[in-house]
Amino acid sequence: MGNAAEIYALRYATMPSRTPHMNFLQPDPHDAVAQDLDYFVWLIRCEGRDILVDTGFNAEEAQARNRRLTRNPIDALAAFGVNAADIRDVIVTHLHYDHAGNLDRFPNARFHLQEREMAYATGRCMCNGLLRHPFSVEHVTTMVRHVYGERVTFHSGDGEVAPGVTVHRVGGHSDGLQVVRVATARGPVVLASDAAHYYANLQRRSPFPIVYNVGDMALGWEIVERLADHPDRFIPGHDPLVTELYPRVSEAADAYALHVAPSRSFAK
């Protein structure tokens, strides 16, 4: 494909020993195996520029939510040779706490967000504690400040961030959740973010329990599959299996190359 990009997953935190009922809305009653849940940000390199997908959370948020932070994502980027001040474009897949922290750490960036996500995170649904829980008011208000600072590009459905890098609203998990399609040498790779926390959420058609609209989530899986056009070319948002399937390219940054073929295939 033209404008072939490189994609790196940088793992920065983990939550160990999650039981199946924590990961699937309808878990298999015979499945009792606990799984870790990993946290990533993603770095896209194309045409001499770095584009960051999501910004993770910091130590304060980790302590408040009892998460195991390995390192701040800003430090992970630095260990990978990327200065946050040099990032010009940040795609925020949605505004949940683990995807939209550290928004004040990118002084020269433009933020790409779905218009529906901003409306959702600041609208009447936030009066409901269950729907509000995955958000941080500090993160949302920081994004509002970026809006007033004219640093946000809003997308409505499909949009282009750079040649070969496009965003697509899928909703479901959060009303304005967007996935990112990247043209790579192995074909289009879709960073599914929380359209599928684990490979199995999509493969089994079993939603992760944090969900705003189950119908939109189910349609979102179809969108992800269509955009990727191969079962090996979608990347879930939190699955530790990613670190087994793709080569580690940096010990310092705990980074994995997603633009190369996985070590084994899901194709039947």
PDB file of C-alpha atoms in Angstrom:
ATOM      1  CA  MET A   1       0.000   0.000   0.000  1.00  0.00           C
ATOM      2  CA  GLY A   2       1.149   3.555  -0.619  1.00  0.00           C
ATOM      3  CA  ASN A   3       2.298   5.714   2.288  1.00  0.00           C
ATOM      4  CA  ALA A   4       3.049   2.572   4.330  1.00  0.00           C
ATOM      5  CA  ALA A   5       3.314   3.414   8.017  1.00  0.00           C
ATOM      6  CA  GLU A   6       4.876   1.817  11.056  1.00  0.00           C
ATOM      7  CA  ILE A   7       2.794   1.241  14.207  1.00  0.00           C
ATOM      8  CA  TYR A   8       4.091   0.587  17.701  1.00  0.00           C
ATOM      9  CA  ALA A   9       2.120  -0.444  20.780  1.00  0.00           C
ATOM     10  CA  LEU A  10       3.676   0.937  23.987  1.00  0.00           C
ATOM     11  CA  ARG A  11       2.498  -0.877  27.097  1.00  0.00           C
ATOM     12  CA  TYR A  12       2.470   1.329  30.183  1.00  0.00           C
ATOM     13  CA  ALA A  13       0.256  -0.382  32.795  1.00  0.00           C
ATOM     14  CA  THR A  14      -1.551  -3.592  33.678  1.00  0.00           C
ATOM     15  CA  MET A  15      -4.400  -4.890  35.804  1.00  0.00           C
ATOM     16  CA  PRO A  16      -3.811  -8.529  36.805  1.00  0.00           C
ATOM     17  CA  SER A  17      -6.103 -11.487  37.360  1.00  0.00           C
ATOM     18  CA  ARG A  18      -9.398 -10.296  35.915  1.00  0.00           C
ATOM     19  CA  THR A  19     -12.008 -13.058  35.975  1.00  0.00           C
ATOM     20  CA  PRO A  20     -14.160 -13.755  32.877  1.00  0.00           C
ATOM     21  CA  HIS A  21     -17.220 -11.942  34.256  1.00  0.00           C
ATOM     22  CA  MET A  22     -15.094  -8.779  34.400  1.00  0.00           C
ATOM     23  CA  ASN A  23     -14.202  -9.067  30.705  1.00  0.00           C
ATOM     24  CA  PHE A  24     -17.335 -10.416  29.023  1.00  0.00           C
ATOM     25  CA  LEU A  25     -20.944  -9.317  29.362  1.00  0.00           C
ATOM     26  CA  GLN A  26     -21.948 -12.966  28.914  1.00  0.00           C
ATOM     27  CA  PRO A  27     -18.929 -15.036  29.960  1.00  0.00           C
ATOM     28  CA  ASP A  28     -18.614 -18.698  29.128  1.00  0.00           C
ATOM     29  CA  PRO A  29     -19.838 -20.451  32.326  1.00  0.00           C
ATOM     30  CA  HIS A  30     -17.126 -23.087  31.831  1.00  0.00           C
ATOM     31  CA  ASP A  31     -14.330 -20.513  31.650  1.00  0.00           C
ATOM     32  CA  ALA A  32     -12.674 -19.794  34.991  1.00  0.00           C
ATOM     33  CA  VAL A  33      -9.277 -18.625  33.745  1.00  0.00           C
ATOM     34  CA  ALA A  34      -8.233 -15.180  34.963  1.00  0.00           C
ATOM     35  CA  GLN A  35      -6.619 -12.806  32.469  1.00  0.00           C
ATOM     36  CA  ASP A  36      -4.508  -9.708  32.805  1.00  0.00           C
ATOM     37  CA  LEU A  37      -5.652  -6.508  31.151  1.00  0.00           C
ATOM     38  CA  ASP A  38      -2.883  -4.405  29.629  1.00  0.00           C
ATOM     39  CA  TYR A  39      -2.900  -0.686  28.857  1.00  0.00           C
ATOM     40  CA  PHE A  40      -1.327   0.721  25.704  1.00  0.00           C
ATOM     41  CA  VAL A  41      -0.798   3.881  23.755  1.00  0.00           C
ATOM     42  CA  TRP A  42       0.029   3.568  20.059  1.00  0.00           C
ATOM     43  CA  LEU A  43       2.585   5.447  17.977  1.00  0.00           C
ATOM     44  CA  ILE A  44       2.131   5.760  14.218  1.00  0.00           C
ATOM     45  CA  ARG A  45       5.119   6.768  12.103  1.00  0.00           C
ATOM     46  CA  CYS A  46       4.387   7.850   8.552  1.00  0.00           C
ATOM     47  CA  GLU A  47       5.880  10.317   6.077  1.00  0.00           C
ATOM     48  CA  GLY A  48       8.412  11.564   8.605  1.00  0.00           C
ATOM     49  CA  ARG A  49       5.879  12.401  11.320  1.00  0.00           C
ATOM     50  CA  ASP A  50       4.780  10.785  14.566  1.00  0.00           C
ATOM     51  CA  ILE A  51       1.077  10.497  15.393  1.00  0.00           C
ATOM     52  CA  LEU A  52       0.073   9.351  18.868  1.00  0.00           C
ATOM     53  CA  VAL A  53      -3.119   7.396  19.496  1.00  0.00           C
ATOM     54  CA  ASP A  54      -4.383   7.935  23.053  1.00  0.00           C
ATOM     55  CA  THR A  55      -2.499   9.352  26.015  1.00  0.00           C
ATOM     56  CA  GLY A  56      -3.012   6.902  28.884  1.00  0.00           C
ATOM     57  CA  PHE A  57      -3.174   7.873  32.559  1.00  0.00           C
ATOM     58  CA  ASN A  58      -0.756   9.071  35.223  1.00  0.00           C
ATOM     59  CA  ALA A  59       0.284   7.925  38.703  1.00  0.00           C
ATOM     60  CA  GLU A  60      -2.494   9.816  40.480  1.00  0.00           C
ATOM     61  CA  GLU A  61      -5.160   8.175  38.347  1.00  0.00           C
ATOM     62  CA  ALA A  62      -3.513   4.772  38.783  1.00  0.00           C
ATOM     63  CA  GLN A  63      -3.634   5.138  42.552  1.00  0.00           C
ATOM     64  CA  ALA A  64      -7.226   6.352  42.530  1.00  0.00           C
ATOM     65  CA  ARG A  65      -8.363   3.381  40.421  1.00  0.00           C
ATOM     66  CA  ASN A  66      -6.001   0.744  41.827  1.00  0.00           C
ATOM     67  CA  ARG A  67      -4.148   0.140  38.579  1.00  0.00           C
ATOM     68  CA  ARG A  68      -0.522  -0.975  38.267  1.00  0.00           C
ATOM     69  CA  LEU A  69       1.294   1.772  36.364  1.00  0.00           C
ATOM     70  CA  THR A  70       4.628   0.632  34.944  1.00  0.00           C
ATOM     71  CA  ARG A  71       5.544   4.111  33.730  1.00  0.00           C
ATOM     72  CA  ASN A  72       3.769   7.243  32.607  1.00  0.00           C
ATOM     73  CA  PRO A  73       3.086   7.047  28.855  1.00  0.00           C
ATOM     74  CA  ILE A  74       5.048  10.272  28.395  1.00  0.00           C
ATOM     75  CA  ASP A  75       8.087   8.526  29.891  1.00  0.00           C
ATOM     76  CA  ALA A  76       7.430   5.479  27.691  1.00  0.00           C
ATOM     77  CA  LEU A  77       7.500   7.727  24.629  1.00  0.00           C
ATOM     78  CA  ALA A  78      10.747   9.320  25.823  1.00  0.00           C
ATOM     79  CA  ALA A  79      12.304   5.876  26.265  1.00  0.00           C
ATOM     80  CA  PHE A  80      11.288   5.169  22.675  1.00  0.00           C
ATOM     81  CA  GLY A  81      13.019   8.342  21.540  1.00  0.00           C
ATOM     82  CA  VAL A  82       9.948  10.548  21.173  1.00  0.00           C
ATOM     83  CA  ASN A  83       9.589  13.904  22.907  1.00  0.00           C
ATOM     84  CA  ALA A  84       5.976  14.767  23.751  1.00  0.00           C
ATOM     85  CA  ALA A  85       6.628  18.358  22.679  1.00  0.00           C
ATOM     86  CA  ASP A  86       7.416  17.118  19.160  1.00  0.00           C
ATOM     87  CA  ILE A  87       4.057  15.399  18.708  1.00  0.00           C
ATOM     88  CA  ARG A  88       1.831  17.443  16.390  1.00  0.00           C
ATOM     89  CA  ASP A  89      -1.207  15.161  16.183  1.00  0.00           C
ATOM     90  CA  VAL A  90      -2.884  13.114  18.915  1.00  0.00           C
ATOM     91  CA  ILE A  91      -5.862  10.915  18.116  1.00  0.00           C
ATOM     92  CA  VAL A  92      -8.045  10.359  21.188  1.00  0.00           C
ATOM     93  CA  THR A  93     -10.186   7.293  20.556  1.00  0.00           C
ATOM     94  CA  HIS A  94     -12.509   8.263  23.415  1.00  0.00           C
ATOM     95  CA  LEU A  95     -12.388  10.203  26.664  1.00  0.00           C
ATOM     96  CA  HIS A  96     -12.302   7.396  29.240  1.00  0.00           C
ATOM     97  CA  TYR A  97      -9.666   7.895  31.932  1.00  0.00           C
ATOM     98  CA  ASP A  98      -7.195   5.354  30.532  1.00  0.00           C
ATOM     99  CA  HIS A  99      -7.202   6.871  27.050  1.00  0.00           C
ATOM    100  CA  ALA A 100      -7.354  10.604  27.712  1.00  0.00           C
ATOM    101  CA  GLY A 101      -5.025  11.435  30.589  1.00  0.00           C
ATOM    102  CA  ASN A 102      -1.870  13.523  30.213  1.00  0.00           C
ATOM    103  CA  LEU A 103      -3.623  15.848  27.735  1.00  0.00           C
ATOM    104  CA  ASP A 104      -1.704  18.758  29.230  1.00  0.00           C
ATOM    105  CA  ARG A 105       1.649  17.142  28.365  1.00  0.00           C
ATOM    106  CA  PHE A 106       1.549  17.803  24.599  1.00  0.00           C
ATOM    107  CA  PRO A 107       2.066  21.562  24.207  1.00  0.00           C
ATOM    108  CA  ASN A 108       2.239  21.575  20.401  1.00  0.00           C
ATOM    109  CA  ALA A 109      -0.328  18.934  19.517  1.00  0.00           C
ATOM    110  CA  ARG A 110      -3.680  19.091  17.792  1.00  0.00           C
ATOM    111  CA  PHE A 111      -6.200  16.627  19.218  1.00  0.00           C
ATOM    112  CA  HIS A 112      -8.496  14.576  16.992  1.00  0.00           C
ATOM    113  CA  LEU A 113     -11.795  13.575  18.605  1.00  0.00           C
ATOM    114  CA  GLN A 114     -15.254  12.539  17.519  1.00  0.00           C
ATOM    115  CA  GLU A 115     -17.800  15.310  17.959  1.00  0.00           C
ATOM    116  CA  ARG A 116     -20.223  12.835  19.554  1.00  0.00           C
ATOM    117  CA  GLU A 117     -17.668  11.908  22.226  1.00  0.00           C
ATOM    118  CA  MET A 118     -17.337  15.508  23.380  1.00  0.00           C
ATOM    119  CA  ALA A 119     -21.122  15.851  23.489  1.00  0.00           C
ATOM    120  CA  TYR A 120     -21.464  12.567  25.389  1.00  0.00           C
ATOM    121  CA  ALA A 121     -18.761  13.334  27.963  1.00  0.00           C
ATOM    122  CA  THR A 122     -20.249  16.756  28.755  1.00  0.00           C
ATOM    123  CA  GLY A 123     -23.950  15.961  28.362  1.00  0.00           C
ATOM    124  CA  ARG A 124     -26.839  14.568  30.361  1.00  0.00           C
ATOM    125  CA  CYS A 125     -25.510  10.981  30.431  1.00  0.00           C
ATOM    126  CA  MET A 126     -22.791  12.157  32.822  1.00  0.00           C
ATOM    127  CA  CYS A 127     -25.501  12.654  35.444  1.00  0.00           C
ATOM    128  CA  ASN A 128     -25.581   8.854  35.684  1.00  0.00           C
ATOM    129  CA  GLY A 129     -22.839   7.486  37.928  1.00  0.00           C
ATOM    130  CA  LEU A 130     -22.484   4.205  36.047  1.00  0.00           C
ATOM    131  CA  LEU A 131     -21.918   5.933  32.707  1.00  0.00           C
ATOM    132  CA  ARG A 132     -19.768   8.641  34.286  1.00  0.00           C
ATOM    133  CA  HIS A 133     -17.439   6.285  36.158  1.00  0.00           C
ATOM    134  CA  PRO A 134     -14.948   5.570  33.308  1.00  0.00           C
ATOM    135  CA  PHE A 135     -14.420   9.310  32.767  1.00  0.00           C
ATOM    136  CA  SER A 136     -12.276  11.742  34.726  1.00  0.00           C
ATOM    137  CA  VAL A 137     -13.687  15.233  35.064  1.00  0.00           C
ATOM    138  CA  GLU A 138     -10.136  16.597  34.968  1.00  0.00           C
ATOM    139  CA  HIS A 139      -9.429  14.931  31.622  1.00  0.00           C
ATOM    140  CA  VAL A 140     -12.710  16.096  30.112  1.00  0.00           C
ATOM    141  CA  THR A 141     -12.256  19.672  31.272  1.00  0.00           C
ATOM    142  CA  THR A 142      -8.702  19.683  29.915  1.00  0.00           C
ATOM    143  CA  MET A 143     -10.100  18.702  26.528  1.00  0.00           C
ATOM    144  CA  VAL A 144     -12.679  21.485  26.834  1.00  0.00           C
ATOM    145  CA  ARG A 145      -9.816  23.909  27.435  1.00  0.00           C
ATOM    146  CA  HIS A 146      -8.142  22.616  24.272  1.00  0.00           C
ATOM    147  CA  VAL A 147     -11.382  23.265  22.402  1.00  0.00           C
ATOM    148  CA  TYR A 148     -11.349  26.865  23.613  1.00  0.00           C
ATOM    149  CA  GLY A 149      -7.693  27.058  22.656  1.00  0.00           C
ATOM    150  CA  GLU A 150      -8.594  26.008  19.095  1.00  0.00           C
ATOM    151  CA  ARG A 151      -6.474  22.882  19.348  1.00  0.00           C
ATOM    152  CA  VAL A 152      -9.141  20.244  18.653  1.00  0.00           C
ATOM    153  CA  THR A 153     -10.192  18.871  15.287  1.00  0.00           C
ATOM    154  CA  PHE A 154     -13.615  17.295  15.530  1.00  0.00           C
ATOM    155  CA  HIS A 155     -14.578  14.403  13.293  1.00  0.00           C
ATOM    156  CA  SER A 156     -18.114  13.284  12.547  1.00  0.00           C
ATOM    157  CA  GLY A 157     -17.990   9.641  11.504  1.00  0.00           C
ATOM    158  CA  ASP A 158     -15.080   9.092   9.126  1.00  0.00           C
ATOM    159  CA  GLY A 159     -12.119  11.453   8.876  1.00  0.00           C
ATOM    160  CA  GLU A 160      -8.510  11.673   7.722  1.00  0.00           C
ATOM    161  CA  VAL A 161      -5.653  12.682  10.009  1.00  0.00           C
ATOM    162  CA  ALA A 162      -2.843  12.070   7.510  1.00  0.00           C
ATOM    163  CA  PRO A 163      -2.503  10.213   4.201  1.00  0.00           C
ATOM    164  CA  GLY A 164      -3.172   6.575   5.043  1.00  0.00           C
ATOM    165  CA  VAL A 165      -4.337   7.351   8.608  1.00  0.00           C
ATOM    166  CA  THR A 166      -8.101   7.598   9.033  1.00  0.00           C
ATOM    167  CA  VAL A 167     -10.556   7.576  11.943  1.00  0.00           C
ATOM    168  CA  HIS A 168     -13.982   5.944  12.014  1.00  0.00           C
ATOM    169  CA  ARG A 169     -16.705   6.261  14.646  1.00  0.00           C
ATOM    170  CA  VAL A 170     -18.007   2.946  15.955  1.00  0.00           C
ATOM    171  CA  GLY A 171     -19.585   3.947  19.288  1.00  0.00           C
ATOM    172  CA  GLY A 172     -20.763   1.167  21.582  1.00  0.00           C
ATOM    173  CA  HIS A 173     -18.277   1.252  24.441  1.00  0.00           C
ATOM    174  CA  SER A 174     -18.572   5.044  24.545  1.00  0.00           C
ATOM    175  CA  ASP A 175     -20.886   7.023  22.303  1.00  0.00           C
ATOM    176  CA  GLY A 176     -18.083   8.664  20.341  1.00  0.00           C
ATOM    177  CA  LEU A 177     -15.533   5.846  20.314  1.00  0.00           C
ATOM    178  CA  GLN A 178     -13.452   5.912  17.135  1.00  0.00           C
ATOM    179  CA  VAL A 179     -11.063   3.354  15.676  1.00  0.00           C
ATOM    180  CA  VAL A 180      -7.970   4.168  13.622  1.00  0.00           C
ATOM    181  CA  ARG A 181      -7.139   2.587  10.262  1.00  0.00           C
ATOM    182  CA  VAL A 182      -3.496   2.740   9.210  1.00  0.00           C
ATOM    183  CA  ALA A 183      -2.044   1.802   5.829  1.00  0.00           C
ATOM    184  CA  THR A 184       0.975  -0.446   6.396  1.00  0.00           C
ATOM    185  CA  ALA A 185       3.132  -2.675   4.235  1.00  0.00           C
ATOM    186  CA  ARG A 186       1.074  -5.709   5.340  1.00  0.00           C
ATOM    187  CA  GLY A 187      -2.211  -4.020   4.519  1.00  0.00           C
ATOM    188  CA  PRO A 188      -4.607  -1.873   6.550  1.00  0.00           C
ATOM    189  CA  VAL A 189      -4.210  -2.328  10.301  1.00  0.00           C
ATOM    190  CA  VAL A 190      -7.062  -1.211  12.550  1.00  0.00           C
ATOM    191  CA  LEU A 191      -6.331  -0.002  16.057  1.00  0.00           C
ATOM    192  CA  ALA A 192      -9.654  -1.049  17.524  1.00  0.00           C
ATOM    193  CA  SER A 193      -9.115   0.561  20.919  1.00  0.00           C
ATOM    194  CA  ASP A 194     -12.081  -0.385  23.113  1.00  0.00           C
ATOM    195  CA  ALA A 195     -14.284  -1.608  20.295  1.00  0.00           C
ATOM    196  CA  ALA A 196     -12.712  -4.864  21.530  1.00  0.00           C
ATOM    197  CA  HIS A 197     -10.710  -4.933  24.742  1.00  0.00           C
ATOM    198  CA  TYR A 198      -9.632  -8.490  23.936  1.00  0.00           C
ATOM    199  CA  TYR A 199      -9.477 -10.396  20.660  1.00  0.00           C
ATOM    200  CA  ALA A 200     -12.173 -12.651  22.109  1.00  0.00           C
ATOM    201  CA  ASN A 201     -14.687  -9.827  22.592  1.00  0.00           C
ATOM    202  CA  LEU A 202     -14.929  -9.470  18.819  1.00  0.00           C
ATOM    203  CA  GLN A 203     -14.284 -13.094  17.906  1.00  0.00           C
ATOM    204  CA  ARG A 204     -16.960 -14.425  20.278  1.00  0.00           C
ATOM    205  CA  ARG A 205     -19.259 -11.437  19.708  1.00  0.00           C
ATOM    206  CA  SER A 206     -19.298 -10.971  23.492  1.00  0.00           C
ATOM    207  CA  PRO A 207     -19.119  -7.347  24.691  1.00  0.00           C
ATOM    208  CA  PHE A 208     -16.823  -6.026  27.371  1.00  0.00           C
ATOM    209  CA  PRO A 209     -19.123  -5.147  30.311  1.00  0.00           C
ATOM    210  CA  ILE A 210     -18.459  -1.381  30.171  1.00  0.00           C
ATOM    211  CA  VAL A 211     -20.799  -0.505  27.325  1.00  0.00           C
ATOM    212  CA  TYR A 212     -23.019   2.447  26.439  1.00  0.00           C
ATOM    213  CA  ASN A 213     -24.890   0.849  23.524  1.00  0.00           C
ATOM    214  CA  VAL A 214     -24.691  -2.886  22.846  1.00  0.00           C
ATOM    215  CA  GLY A 215     -26.226  -2.520  19.398  1.00  0.00           C
ATOM    216  CA  ASP A 216     -23.615   0.019  18.346  1.00  0.00           C
ATOM    217  CA  MET A 217     -20.877  -2.205  19.755  1.00  0.00           C
ATOM    218  CA  ALA A 218     -22.078  -5.148  17.659  1.00  0.00           C
ATOM    219  CA  LEU A 219     -22.175  -2.990  14.522  1.00  0.00           C
ATOM    220  CA  GLY A 220     -18.748  -1.651  15.485  1.00  0.00           C
ATOM    221  CA  TRP A 221     -17.259  -5.147  15.271  1.00  0.00           C
ATOM    222  CA  GLU A 222     -18.512  -5.368  11.692  1.00  0.00           C
ATOM    223  CA  ILE A 223     -16.956  -1.988  10.896  1.00  0.00           C
ATOM    224  CA  VAL A 224     -13.615  -3.096  12.365  1.00  0.00           C
ATOM    225  CA  GLU A 225     -13.671  -6.310  10.344  1.00  0.00           C
ATOM    226  CA  ARG A 226     -14.548  -4.472   7.135  1.00  0.00           C
ATOM    227  CA  LEU A 227     -11.825  -1.854   7.624  1.00  0.00           C
ATOM    228  CA  ALA A 228      -9.159  -4.453   8.467  1.00  0.00           C
ATOM    229  CA  ASP A 229     -10.295  -6.983   5.816  1.00  0.00           C
ATOM    230  CA  HIS A 230      -8.376  -9.783   7.553  1.00  0.00           C
ATOM    231  CA  PRO A 231      -8.652 -11.260  11.081  1.00  0.00           C
ATOM    232  CA  ASP A 232      -4.939 -10.653  11.729  1.00  0.00           C
ATOM    233  CA  ARG A 233      -5.141  -6.935  11.019  1.00  0.00           C
ATOM    234  CA  PHE A 234      -7.186  -5.638  13.930  1.00  0.00           C
ATOM    235  CA  ILE A 235      -5.515  -4.796  17.229  1.00  0.00           C
ATOM    236  CA  PRO A 236      -7.605  -4.923  20.430  1.00  0.00           C
ATOM    237  CA  GLY A 237      -7.206  -2.230  23.025  1.00  0.00           C
ATOM    238  CA  HIS A 238      -6.102  -4.176  26.106  1.00  0.00           C
ATOM    239  CA  ASP A 239      -5.206  -7.767  25.260  1.00  0.00           C
ATOM    240  CA  PRO A 240      -1.832  -9.046  26.610  1.00  0.00           C
ATOM    241  CA  LEU A 241      -1.845 -11.451  23.669  1.00  0.00           C
ATOM    242  CA  VAL A 242      -0.645  -8.515  21.528  1.00  0.00           C
ATOM    243  CA  THR A 243       2.719  -8.719  23.288  1.00  0.00           C
ATOM    244  CA  GLU A 244       2.993 -12.423  22.406  1.00  0.00           C
ATOM    245  CA  LEU A 245       1.960 -12.091  18.768  1.00  0.00           C
ATOM    246  CA  TYR A 246       4.127  -9.119  17.800  1.00  0.00           C
ATOM    247  CA  PRO A 247       7.890  -8.601  18.184  1.00  0.00           C
ATOM    248  CA  ARG A 248       9.202  -6.468  21.001  1.00  0.00           C
ATOM    249  CA  VAL A 249      11.337  -3.726  19.490  1.00  0.00           C
ATOM    250  CA  SER A 250      12.442  -1.857  22.608  1.00  0.00           C
ATOM    251  CA  GLU A 251      13.305  -3.186  26.053  1.00  0.00           C
ATOM    252  CA  ALA A 252      13.357   0.329  27.471  1.00  0.00           C
ATOM    253  CA  ALA A 253       9.890   1.292  26.264  1.00  0.00           C
ATOM    254  CA  ASP A 254       8.096  -2.098  26.279  1.00  0.00           C
ATOM    255  CA  ALA A 255       7.144  -1.456  22.651  1.00  0.00           C
ATOM    256  CA  TYR A 256       5.849  -3.865  20.005  1.00  0.00           C
ATOM    257  CA  ALA A 257       5.760  -3.551  16.211  1.00  0.00           C
ATOM    258  CA  LEU A 258       2.252  -3.974  14.799  1.00  0.00           C
ATOM    259  CA  HIS A 259       3.055  -3.271  11.157  1.00  0.00           C
ATOM    260  CA  VAL A 260       4.652  -6.698  10.754  1.00  0.00           C
ATOM    261  CA  ALA A 261       2.772  -9.979  10.516  1.00  0.00           C
ATOM    262  CA  PRO A 262       1.890 -11.681  13.836  1.00  0.00           C
ATOM    263  CA  SER A 263       3.695 -14.833  14.899  1.00  0.00           C
ATOM    264  CA  ARG A 264       0.528 -16.865  14.375  1.00  0.00           C
ATOM    265  CA  SER A 265      -2.659 -16.254  12.442  1.00  0.00           C
ATOM    266  CA  PHE A 266      -6.355 -16.125  13.353  1.00  0.00           C
ATOM    267  CA  ALA A 267      -7.328 -16.908   9.754  1.00  0.00           C
ATOM    268  CA  LYS A 268      -9.250 -20.163   9.388  1.00  0.00           C
TER     269      LYS A 268
END
